[in-house]
Amino acid sequence: MVNPRLPILTACLLTLASALHGCGLAGSEDMAGSLEPRSLCGQPWLLKSLKVDGREHRTGLLWRKLMRERPYFTCDALGYVRGNSGSNPYTGRLSRSGDQLSWPKAPAVAPMIDLRDSSELEQDFLLALPQTEQLSFDGELLILEGAAGATRLEFQPAETPPP
């Protein structure tokens, strides 16, 4: 039996994470002291393209029409990562040192009562995130990459998280 207070607790935790949004990891300087064009945790990032295990996903007409189904990424000062993986909300935890990333807690679908069936995009997104080890910026794009470029996620900045 699922605790009826679980959705309320989840909402409270997401609200707290939003309140912390923009602190710590979000500074205009990374831990090594060099300036970044954009901060990692200072805003939400919408998935633009994804490559994992030879499979590629790119933005298209369907993603633009169904904004709520488009994966996005945010983080807070404590390294907690959250967003929507395309079908369901997810949470995880990352650690950052300069442009190097590690994932003490791999992103996974958040426990909720009304989970939706996972799409191929959601499965690949949740598989790819914890495989990333390096972060970089290319103009406005946030790029997370795994070893030897086998995994690559590109994100574009968003003004607000999708609904």
GROMACS .gro file of N, CA and C in nm:
model
  489
    1MET      N    1   0.085  -0.118   0.000
    1MET     CA    2   0.000   0.000   0.000
    1MET      C    3   0.089   0.124   0.000
    2VAL      N    4   0.056   0.218  -0.084
    2VAL     CA    5   0.134   0.341  -0.096
    2VAL      C    6   0.084   0.442   0.006
    3ASN      N    7   0.176   0.507   0.072
    3ASN     CA    8   0.143   0.608   0.171
    3ASN      C    9   0.073   0.724   0.101
    4PRO      N   10  -0.049   0.764   0.142
    4PRO     CA   11  -0.121   0.872   0.074
    4PRO      C   12  -0.052   1.008   0.088
    5ARG      N   13   0.044   1.022   0.177
    5ARG     CA   14   0.114   1.149   0.195
    5ARG      C   15   0.236   1.161   0.104
    6LEU      N   16   0.271   1.054   0.032
    6LEU     CA   17   0.390   1.054  -0.053
    6LEU      C   18   0.388   1.165  -0.158
    7PRO      N   19   0.276   1.188  -0.233
    7PRO     CA   20   0.276   1.298  -0.331
    7PRO      C   21   0.297   1.434  -0.266
    8ILE      N   22   0.242   1.454  -0.145
    8ILE     CA   23   0.258   1.582  -0.075
    8ILE      C   24   0.404   1.600  -0.035
    9LEU      N   25   0.466   1.495   0.018
    9LEU     CA   26   0.606   1.501   0.056
    9LEU      C   27   0.695   1.527  -0.065
   10THR      N   28   0.666   1.461  -0.175
   10THR     CA   29   0.743   1.483  -0.298
   10THR      C   30   0.731   1.628  -0.343
   11ALA      N   31   0.610   1.683  -0.340
   11ALA     CA   32   0.589   1.822  -0.380
   11ALA      C   33   0.666   1.917  -0.288
   12CYS      N   34   0.665   1.889  -0.158
   12CYS     CA   35   0.739   1.973  -0.062
   12CYS      C   36   0.889   1.970  -0.089
   13LEU      N   37   0.942   1.851  -0.118
   13LEU     CA   38   1.085   1.839  -0.147
   13LEU      C   39   1.122   1.912  -0.275
   14LEU      N   40   1.036   1.904  -0.377
   14LEU     CA   41   1.063   1.976  -0.502
   14LEU      C   42   1.056   2.127  -0.481
   15THR      N   43   0.963   2.171  -0.396
   15THR     CA   44   0.955   2.314  -0.364
   15THR      C   45   1.081   2.361  -0.293
   16LEU      N   46   1.130   2.282  -0.197
   16LEU     CA   47   1.253   2.315  -0.127
   16LEU      C   48   1.370   2.320  -0.224
   17ALA      N   49   1.377   2.223  -0.314
   17ALA     CA   50   1.485   2.222  -0.413
   17ALA      C   51   1.478   2.346  -0.502
   18SER      N   52   1.356   2.388  -0.538
   18SER     CA   53   1.340   2.509  -0.618
   18SER      C   54   1.387   2.632  -0.542
   19ALA      N   55   1.361   2.635  -0.411
   19ALA     CA   56   1.404   2.750  -0.330
   19ALA      C   57   1.556   2.759  -0.324
   20LEU      N   58   1.622   2.645  -0.324
   20LEU     CA   59   1.768   2.643  -0.321
   20LEU      C   60   1.829   2.660  -0.458
   21HIS      N   61   1.745   2.649  -0.561
   21HIS     CA   62   1.789   2.658  -0.700
   21HIS      C   63   1.874   2.784  -0.722
   22GLY      N   64   1.990   2.765  -0.776
   22GLY     CA   65   2.073   2.879  -0.807
   22GLY      C   66   2.184   2.906  -0.707
   23CYS      N   67   2.198   2.825  -0.605
   23CYS     CA   68   2.303   2.845  -0.505
   23CYS      C   69   2.419   2.749  -0.527
   24GLY      N   70   2.528   2.769  -0.460
   24GLY     CA   71   2.639   2.674  -0.459
   24GLY      C   72   2.694   2.641  -0.595
   25LEU      N   73   2.651   2.530  -0.654
   25LEU     CA   74   2.699   2.488  -0.784
   25LEU      C   75   2.661   2.587  -0.893
   26ALA      N   76   2.574   2.681  -0.862
   26ALA     CA   77   2.521   2.769  -0.965
   26ALA      C   78   2.601   2.898  -0.983
   27GLY      N   79   2.707   2.918  -0.912
   27GLY     CA   80   2.780   3.044  -0.921
   27GLY      C   81   2.835   3.070  -1.059
   28SER      N   82   2.871   3.196  -1.088
   28SER     CA   83   2.924   3.229  -1.219
   28SER      C   84   3.068   3.183  -1.233
   29GLU      N   85   3.128   3.138  -1.126
   29GLU     CA   86   3.262   3.081  -1.132
   29GLU      C   87   3.255   2.936  -1.093
   30ASP      N   88   3.329   2.851  -1.164
   30ASP     CA   89   3.333   2.712  -1.123
   30ASP      C   90   3.432   2.697  -1.009
   31MET      N   91   3.449   2.576  -0.959
   31MET     CA   92   3.533   2.555  -0.842
   31MET      C   93   3.679   2.584  -0.869
   32ALA      N   94   3.719   2.581  -0.995
   32ALA     CA   95   3.857   2.610  -1.029
   32ALA      C   96   3.880   2.761  -1.043
   33GLY      N   97   3.770   2.839  -1.043
   33GLY     CA   98   3.784   2.983  -1.045
   33GLY      C   99   3.772   3.047  -1.181
   34SER      N  100   3.755   2.971  -1.290
   34SER     CA  101   3.742   3.034  -1.421
   34SER      C  102   3.596   3.063  -1.451
   35LEU      N  103   3.571   3.169  -1.526
   35LEU     CA  104   3.435   3.210  -1.555
   35LEU      C  105   3.371   3.118  -1.658
   36GLU      N  106   3.241   3.092  -1.642
   36GLU     CA  107   3.162   3.013  -1.736
   36GLU      C  108   3.064   3.107  -1.805
   37PRO      N  109   3.030   3.081  -1.931
   37PRO     CA  110   2.929   3.162  -1.996
   37PRO      C  111   2.791   3.143  -1.933
   38ARG      N  112   2.761   3.026  -1.882
   38ARG     CA  113   2.637   2.994  -1.815
   38ARG      C  114   2.671   2.911  -1.692
   39SER      N  115   2.586   2.918  -1.592
   39SER     CA  116   2.609   2.833  -1.475
   39SER      C  117   2.533   2.702  -1.490
   40LEU      N  118   2.584   2.599  -1.431
   40LEU     CA  119   2.522   2.467  -1.439
   40LEU      C  120   2.386   2.465  -1.372
   41CYS      N  121   2.378   2.516  -1.250
   41CYS     CA  122   2.254   2.504  -1.172
   41CYS      C  123   2.175   2.633  -1.164
   42GLY      N  124   2.208   2.730  -1.239
   42GLY     CA  125   2.138   2.858  -1.231
   42GLY      C  126   2.008   2.863  -1.308
   43GLN      N  127   1.971   2.756  -1.377
   43GLN     CA  128   1.850   2.756  -1.458
   43GLN      C  129   1.817   2.614  -1.503
   44PRO      N  130   1.699   2.594  -1.559
   44PRO     CA  131   1.666   2.462  -1.616
   44PRO      C  132   1.728   2.449  -1.756
   45TRP      N  133   1.760   2.326  -1.794
   45TRP     CA  134   1.819   2.296  -1.924
   45TRP      C  135   1.731   2.196  -1.997
   46LEU      N  136   1.685   2.231  -2.117
   46LEU     CA  137   1.602   2.143  -2.200
   46LEU      C  138   1.690   2.057  -2.290
   47LEU      N  139   1.661   1.929  -2.297
   47LEU     CA  140   1.738   1.838  -2.382
   47LEU      C  141   1.723   1.878  -2.529
   48LYS      N  142   1.836   1.892  -2.596
   48LYS     CA  143   1.837   1.923  -2.739
   48LYS      C  144   1.873   1.800  -2.819
   49SER      N  145   1.973   1.724  -2.774
   49SER     CA  146   2.009   1.599  -2.840
   49SER      C  147   2.071   1.504  -2.739
   50LEU      N  148   2.065   1.376  -2.772
   50LEU     CA  149   2.112   1.272  -2.682
   50LEU      C  150   2.171   1.159  -2.765
   51LYS      N  151   2.289   1.114  -2.725
   51LYS     CA  152   2.352   0.998  -2.789
   51LYS      C  153   2.399   0.905  -2.678
   52VAL      N  154   2.353   0.779  -2.686
   52VAL     CA  155   2.395   0.678  -2.589
   52VAL      C  156   2.389   0.541  -2.657
   53ASP      N  157   2.494   0.463  -2.640
   53ASP     CA  158   2.501   0.328  -2.695
   53ASP      C  159   2.460   0.322  -2.842
   54GLY      N  160   2.504   0.419  -2.921
   54GLY     CA  161   2.476   0.421  -3.064
   54GLY      C  162   2.338   0.473  -3.103
   55ARG      N  163   2.255   0.504  -3.005
   55ARG     CA  164   2.121   0.558  -3.034
   55ARG      C  165   2.126   0.709  -3.019
   56GLU      N  166   2.061   0.779  -3.112
   56GLU     CA  167   2.055   0.924  -3.106
   56GLU      C  168   1.911   0.972  -3.102
   57HIS      N  169   1.888   1.077  -3.024
   57HIS     CA  170   1.758   1.145  -3.019
   57HIS      C  171   1.790   1.293  -3.039
   58ARG      N  172   1.714   1.357  -3.128
   58ARG     CA  173   1.731   1.500  -3.151
   58ARG      C  174   1.596   1.569  -3.141
   59THR      N  175   1.601   1.699  -3.111
   59THR     CA  176   1.475   1.774  -3.104
   59THR      C  177   1.409   1.770  -3.240
   60GLY      N  178   1.282   1.770  -3.239
   60GLY     CA  179   1.204   1.769  -3.363
   60GLY      C  180   1.071   1.833  -3.339
   61LEU      N  181   0.987   1.825  -3.439
   61LEU     CA  182   0.856   1.886  -3.432
   61LEU      C  183   0.776   1.832  -3.314
   62LEU      N  184   0.782   1.701  -3.291
   62LEU     CA  185   0.707   1.640  -3.180
   62LEU      C  186   0.751   1.698  -3.046
   63TRP      N  187   0.883   1.717  -3.026
   63TRP     CA  188   0.932   1.774  -2.899
   63TRP      C  189   0.882   1.916  -2.879
   64ARG      N  190   0.876   1.993  -2.988
   64ARG     CA  191   0.831   2.132  -2.976
   64ARG      C  192   0.682   2.137  -2.942
   65LYS      N  193   0.604   2.045  -2.996
   65LYS     CA  194   0.460   2.043  -2.969
   65LYS      C  195   0.431   1.993  -2.829
   66LEU      N  196   0.504   1.893  -2.784
   66LEU     CA  197   0.479   1.832  -2.654
   66LEU      C  198   0.587   1.873  -2.554
   67MET      N  199   0.595   2.001  -2.523
   67MET     CA  200   0.699   2.054  -2.434
   67MET      C  201   0.702   1.980  -2.301
   68ARG      N  202   0.587   1.940  -2.250
   68ARG     CA  203   0.585   1.872  -2.120
   68ARG      C  204   0.649   1.734  -2.128
   69GLU      N  205   0.666   1.679  -2.247
   69GLU     CA  206   0.727   1.547  -2.264
   69GLU      C  207   0.874   1.557  -2.299
   70ARG      N  208   0.928   1.676  -2.296
   70ARG     CA  209   1.068   1.697  -2.331
   70ARG      C  210   1.154   1.688  -2.206
   71PRO      N  211   1.254   1.600  -2.203
   71PRO     CA  212   1.339   1.590  -2.084
   71PRO      C  213   1.408   1.722  -2.050
   72TYR      N  214   1.418   1.749  -1.922
   72TYR     CA  215   1.494   1.864  -1.877
   72TYR      C  216   1.571   1.830  -1.751
   73PHE      N  217   1.666   1.918  -1.718
   73PHE     CA  218   1.765   1.896  -1.613
   73PHE      C  219   1.776   2.022  -1.530
   74THR      N  220   1.769   2.011  -1.399
   74THR     CA  221   1.802   2.120  -1.307
   74THR      C  222   1.880   2.060  -1.190
   75CYS      N  223   1.951   2.145  -1.119
   75CYS     CA  224   2.021   2.099  -0.999
   75CYS      C  225   2.023   2.210  -0.896
   76ASP      N  226   2.061   2.176  -0.775
   76ASP     CA  227   2.064   2.276  -0.668
   76ASP      C  228   2.203   2.279  -0.603
   77ALA      N  229   2.216   2.361  -0.501
   77ALA     CA  230   2.345   2.383  -0.434
   77ALA      C  231   2.401   2.258  -0.370
   78LEU      N  232   2.317   2.164  -0.335
   78LEU     CA  233   2.362   2.042  -0.269
   78LEU      C  234   2.393   1.931  -0.369
   79GLY      N  235   2.375   1.959  -0.499
   79GLY     CA  236   2.404   1.859  -0.602
   79GLY      C  237   2.287   1.770  -0.637
   80TYR      N  238   2.169   1.799  -0.585
   80TYR     CA  239   2.053   1.719  -0.620
   80TYR      C  240   2.005   1.759  -0.759
   81VAL      N  241   1.979   1.659  -0.840
   81VAL     CA  242   1.936   1.677  -0.977
   81VAL      C  243   1.790   1.635  -0.985
   82ARG      N  244   1.712   1.710  -1.059
   82ARG     CA  245   1.572   1.674  -1.078
   82ARG      C  246   1.526   1.725  -1.213
   83GLY      N  247   1.412   1.677  -1.253
   83GLY     CA  248   1.354   1.719  -1.379
   83GLY      C  249   1.249   1.620  -1.423
   84ASN      N  250   1.224   1.620  -1.552
   84ASN     CA  251   1.133   1.525  -1.612
   84ASN      C  252   1.211   1.452  -1.720
   85SER      N  253   1.201   1.320  -1.720
   85SER     CA  254   1.280   1.240  -1.813
   85SER      C  255   1.206   1.210  -1.943
   86GLY      N  256   1.098   1.280  -1.967
   86GLY     CA  257   1.020   1.259  -2.088
   86GLY      C  258   0.883   1.204  -2.057
   87SER      N  259   0.877   1.110  -1.965
   87SER     CA  260   0.749   1.051  -1.926
   87SER      C  261   0.719   1.073  -1.778
   88ASN      N  262   0.822   1.073  -1.695
   88ASN     CA  263   0.806   1.079  -1.550
   88ASN      C  264   0.910   1.171  -1.487
   89PRO      N  265   0.880   1.227  -1.368
   89PRO     CA  266   0.981   1.305  -1.297
   89PRO      C  267   1.093   1.214  -1.247
   90TYR      N  268   1.212   1.270  -1.234
   90TYR     CA  269   1.326   1.193  -1.182
   90TYR      C  270   1.403   1.276  -1.082
   91THR      N  271   1.482   1.208  -0.999
   91THR     CA  272   1.573   1.273  -0.906
   91THR      C  273   1.704   1.195  -0.905
   92GLY      N  274   1.810   1.261  -0.863
   92GLY     CA  275   1.941   1.198  -0.852
   92GLY      C  276   2.034   1.293  -0.782
   93ARG      N  277   2.162   1.263  -0.785
   93ARG     CA  278   2.260   1.350  -0.720
   93ARG      C  279   2.389   1.347  -0.799
   94LEU      N  280   2.449   1.464  -0.817
   94LEU     CA  281   2.577   1.473  -0.886
   94LEU      C  282   2.678   1.545  -0.800
   95SER      N  283   2.803   1.523  -0.832
   95SER     CA  284   2.914   1.592  -0.766
   95SER      C  285   2.998   1.652  -0.876
   96ARG      N  286   3.047   1.772  -0.855
   96ARG     CA  287   3.122   1.843  -0.957
   96ARG      C  288   3.253   1.897  -0.902
   97SER      N  289   3.358   1.880  -0.980
   97SER     CA  290   3.486   1.941  -0.950
   97SER      C  291   3.539   1.999  -1.080
   98GLY      N  292   3.525   2.132  -1.095
   98GLY     CA  293   3.563   2.195  -1.221
   98GLY      C  294   3.470   2.147  -1.331
   99ASP      N  295   3.530   2.088  -1.436
   99ASP     CA  296   3.447   2.037  -1.545
   99ASP      C  297   3.425   1.887  -1.537
  100GLN      N  298   3.465   1.826  -1.424
  100GLN     CA  299   3.446   1.682  -1.403
  100GLN      C  300   3.320   1.655  -1.320
  101LEU      N  301   3.244   1.554  -1.362
  101LEU     CA  302   3.122   1.515  -1.292
  101LEU      C  303   3.132   1.372  -1.242
  102SER      N  304   3.065   1.344  -1.133
  102SER     CA  305   3.043   1.207  -1.089
  102SER      C  306   2.900   1.201  -1.037
  103TRP      N  307   2.847   1.081  -1.029
  103TRP     CA  308   2.707   1.062  -0.992
  103TRP      C  309   2.695   0.971  -0.870
  104PRO      N  310   2.703   1.025  -0.747
  104PRO     CA  311   2.688   0.943  -0.627
  104PRO      C  312   2.554   0.871  -0.621
  105LYS      N  313   2.450   0.933  -0.678
  105LYS     CA  314   2.318   0.870  -0.685
  105LYS      C  315   2.266   0.891  -0.827
  106ALA      N  316   2.265   0.783  -0.905
  106ALA     CA  317   2.221   0.791  -1.044
  106ALA      C  318   2.076   0.839  -1.051
  107PRO      N  319   2.044   0.924  -1.149
  107PRO     CA  320   1.906   0.969  -1.164
  107PRO      C  321   1.812   0.851  -1.189
  108ALA      N  322   1.698   0.852  -1.123
  108ALA     CA  323   1.598   0.747  -1.137
  108ALA      C  324   1.460   0.809  -1.124
  109VAL      N  325   1.362   0.743  -1.182
  109VAL     CA  326   1.225   0.792  -1.176
  109VAL      C  327   1.185   0.808  -1.030
  110ALA      N  328   1.128   0.924  -0.998
  110ALA     CA  329   1.083   0.953  -0.862
  110ALA      C  330   0.961   0.867  -0.829
  111PRO      N  331   0.956   0.814  -0.707
  111PRO     CA  332   0.841   0.730  -0.670
  111PRO      C  333   0.714   0.814  -0.660
  112MET      N  334   0.618   0.780  -0.743
  112MET     CA  335   0.490   0.850  -0.743
  112MET      C  336   0.379   0.747  -0.764
  113ILE      N  337   0.259   0.784  -0.732
  113ILE     CA  338   0.146   0.693  -0.747
  113ILE      C  339   0.110   0.671  -0.893
  114ASP      N  340   0.109   0.775  -0.972
  114ASP     CA  341   0.063   0.764  -1.111
  114ASP      C  342   0.178   0.770  -1.212
  115LEU      N  343   0.268   0.673  -1.206
  115LEU     CA  344   0.378   0.665  -1.301
  115LEU      C  345   0.323   0.634  -1.440
  116ARG      N  346   0.383   0.696  -1.541
  116ARG     CA  347   0.346   0.668  -1.679
  116ARG      C  348   0.445   0.567  -1.736
  117ASP      N  349   0.405   0.495  -1.838
  117ASP     CA  350   0.495   0.400  -1.903
  117ASP      C  351   0.615   0.475  -1.958
  118SER      N  352   0.733   0.417  -1.945
  118SER     CA  353   0.856   0.480  -1.992
  118SER      C  354   0.867   0.470  -2.143
  119SER      N  355   0.906   0.579  -2.205
  119SER     CA  356   0.932   0.580  -2.349
  119SER      C  357   1.078   0.541  -2.372
  120GLU      N  358   1.113   0.517  -2.496
  120GLU     CA  359   1.253   0.487  -2.530
  120GLU      C  360   1.341   0.607  -2.497
  121LEU      N  361   1.290   0.727  -2.522
  121LEU     CA  362   1.366   0.848  -2.490
  121LEU      C  363   1.393   0.855  -2.340
  122GLU      N  364   1.293   0.830  -2.258
  122GLU     CA  365   1.311   0.834  -2.113
  122GLU      C  366   1.415   0.732  -2.068
  123GLN      N  367   1.406   0.611  -2.118
  123GLN     CA  368   1.502   0.507  -2.081
  123GLN      C  369   1.644   0.546  -2.119
  124ASP      N  370   1.661   0.598  -2.242
  124ASP     CA  371   1.795   0.639  -2.286
  124ASP      C  372   1.846   0.759  -2.207
  125PHE      N  373   1.759   0.854  -2.176
  125PHE     CA  374   1.798   0.973  -2.099
  125PHE      C  375   1.849   0.932  -1.960
  126LEU      N  376   1.774   0.845  -1.891
  126LEU     CA  377   1.815   0.802  -1.757
  126LEU      C  378   1.938   0.711  -1.760
  127LEU      N  379   1.960   0.642  -1.871
  127LEU     CA  380   2.080   0.562  -1.888
  127LEU      C  381   2.201   0.652  -1.914
  128ALA      N  382   2.182   0.756  -1.994
  128ALA     CA  383   2.293   0.843  -2.036
  128ALA      C  384   2.344   0.935  -1.925
  129LEU      N  385   2.255   0.997  -1.848
  129LEU     CA  386   2.299   1.095  -1.748
  129LEU      C  387   2.411   1.043  -1.657
  130PRO      N  388   2.396   0.928  -1.591
  130PRO     CA  389   2.502   0.884  -1.500
  130PRO      C  390   2.629   0.836  -1.571
  131GLN      N  391   2.624   0.824  -1.704
  131GLN     CA  392   2.744   0.786  -1.779
  131GLN      C  393   2.830   0.908  -1.812
  132THR      N  394   2.778   1.028  -1.785
  132THR     CA  395   2.854   1.149  -1.817
  132THR      C  396   2.959   1.176  -1.710
  133GLU      N  397   3.074   1.224  -1.755
  133GLU     CA  398   3.187   1.252  -1.665
  133GLU      C  399   3.242   1.392  -1.682
  134GLN      N  400   3.203   1.458  -1.791
  134GLN     CA  401   3.260   1.589  -1.820
  134GLN      C  402   3.151   1.685  -1.864
  135LEU      N  403   3.167   1.810  -1.824
  135LEU     CA  404   3.072   1.914  -1.858
  135LEU      C  405   3.145   2.025  -1.931
  136SER      N  406   3.079   2.083  -2.030
  136SER     CA  407   3.135   2.198  -2.100
  136SER      C  408   3.020   2.283  -2.152
  137PHE      N  409   3.053   2.404  -2.194
  137PHE     CA  410   2.957   2.494  -2.254
  137PHE      C  411   3.005   2.528  -2.393
  138ASP      N  412   2.913   2.532  -2.489
  138ASP     CA  413   2.942   2.575  -2.625
  138ASP      C  414   2.842   2.685  -2.656
  139GLY      N  415   2.883   2.809  -2.633
  139GLY     CA  416   2.790   2.920  -2.644
  139GLY      C  417   2.682   2.905  -2.538
  140GLU      N  418   2.558   2.894  -2.582
  140GLU     CA  419   2.445   2.878  -2.491
  140GLU      C  420   2.418   2.732  -2.454
  141LEU      N  421   2.485   2.638  -2.519
  141LEU     CA  422   2.459   2.496  -2.495
  141LEU      C  423   2.539   2.441  -2.378
  142LEU      N  424   2.473   2.357  -2.298
  142LEU     CA  425   2.538   2.279  -2.193
  142LEU      C  426   2.562   2.140  -2.253
  143ILE      N  427   2.684   2.090  -2.245
  143ILE     CA  428   2.717   1.959  -2.300
  143ILE      C  429   2.771   1.871  -2.188
  144LEU      N  430   2.708   1.755  -2.171
  144LEU     CA  431   2.754   1.654  -2.076
  144LEU      C  432   2.800   1.535  -2.159
  145GLU      N  433   2.925   1.489  -2.134
  145GLU     CA  434   2.981   1.380  -2.213
  145GLU      C  435   3.038   1.271  -2.125
  146GLY      N  436   3.034   1.149  -2.179
  146GLY     CA  437   3.095   1.035  -2.115
  146GLY      C  438   3.232   1.010  -2.174
  147ALA      N  439   3.299   0.907  -2.126
  147ALA     CA  440   3.433   0.873  -2.173
  147ALA      C  441   3.430   0.845  -2.323
  148ALA      N  442   3.529   0.895  -2.393
  148ALA     CA  443   3.550   0.873  -2.536
  148ALA      C  444   3.433   0.919  -2.622
  149GLY      N  445   3.346   1.005  -2.570
  149GLY     CA  446   3.236   1.059  -2.649
  149GLY      C  447   3.125   0.961  -2.683
  150ALA      N  448   3.124   0.842  -2.620
  150ALA     CA  449   3.020   0.743  -2.648
  150ALA      C  450   2.883   0.790  -2.600
  151THR      N  451   2.882   0.875  -2.498
  151THR     CA  452   2.758   0.932  -2.445
  151THR      C  453   2.770   1.082  -2.451
  152ARG      N  454   2.667   1.147  -2.504
  152ARG     CA  455   2.669   1.293  -2.516
  152ARG      C  456   2.526   1.345  -2.505
  153LEU      N  457   2.507   1.440  -2.417
  153LEU     CA  458   2.378   1.508  -2.404
  153LEU      C  459   2.401   1.656  -2.425
  154GLU      N  460   2.319   1.718  -2.508
  154GLU     CA  461   2.324   1.862  -2.529
  154GLU      C  462   2.194   1.921  -2.478
  155PHE      N  463   2.207   2.029  -2.402
  155PHE     CA  464   2.091   2.097  -2.345
  155PHE      C  465   2.094   2.243  -2.387
  156GLN      N  466   1.977   2.300  -2.407
  156GLN     CA  467   1.966   2.443  -2.431
  156GLN      C  468   1.900   2.507  -2.311
  157PRO      N  469   1.932   2.633  -2.283
  157PRO     CA  470   1.874   2.698  -2.165
  157PRO      C  471   1.724   2.720  -2.183
  158ALA      N  472   1.652   2.714  -2.072
  158ALA     CA  473   1.509   2.743  -2.069
  158ALA      C  474   1.485   2.851  -1.967
  159GLU      N  475   1.390   2.936  -1.992
  159GLU     CA  476   1.357   3.042  -1.897
  159GLU      C  477   1.296   2.984  -1.771
  160THR      N  478   1.206   2.889  -1.787
  160THR     CA  479   1.141   2.822  -1.674
  160THR      C  480   1.132   2.674  -1.705
  161PRO      N  481   1.120   2.590  -1.602
  161PRO     CA  482   1.104   2.446  -1.628
  161PRO      C  483   0.975   2.420  -1.705
  162PRO      N  484   0.975   2.322  -1.793
  162PRO     CA  485   0.850   2.287  -1.862
  162PRO      C  486   0.745   2.244  -1.760
  163PRO      N  487   0.616   2.252  -1.799
  163PRO     CA  488   0.510   2.211  -1.705
  163PRO      C  489   0.517   2.064  -1.670
   0.00000   0.00000   0.00000
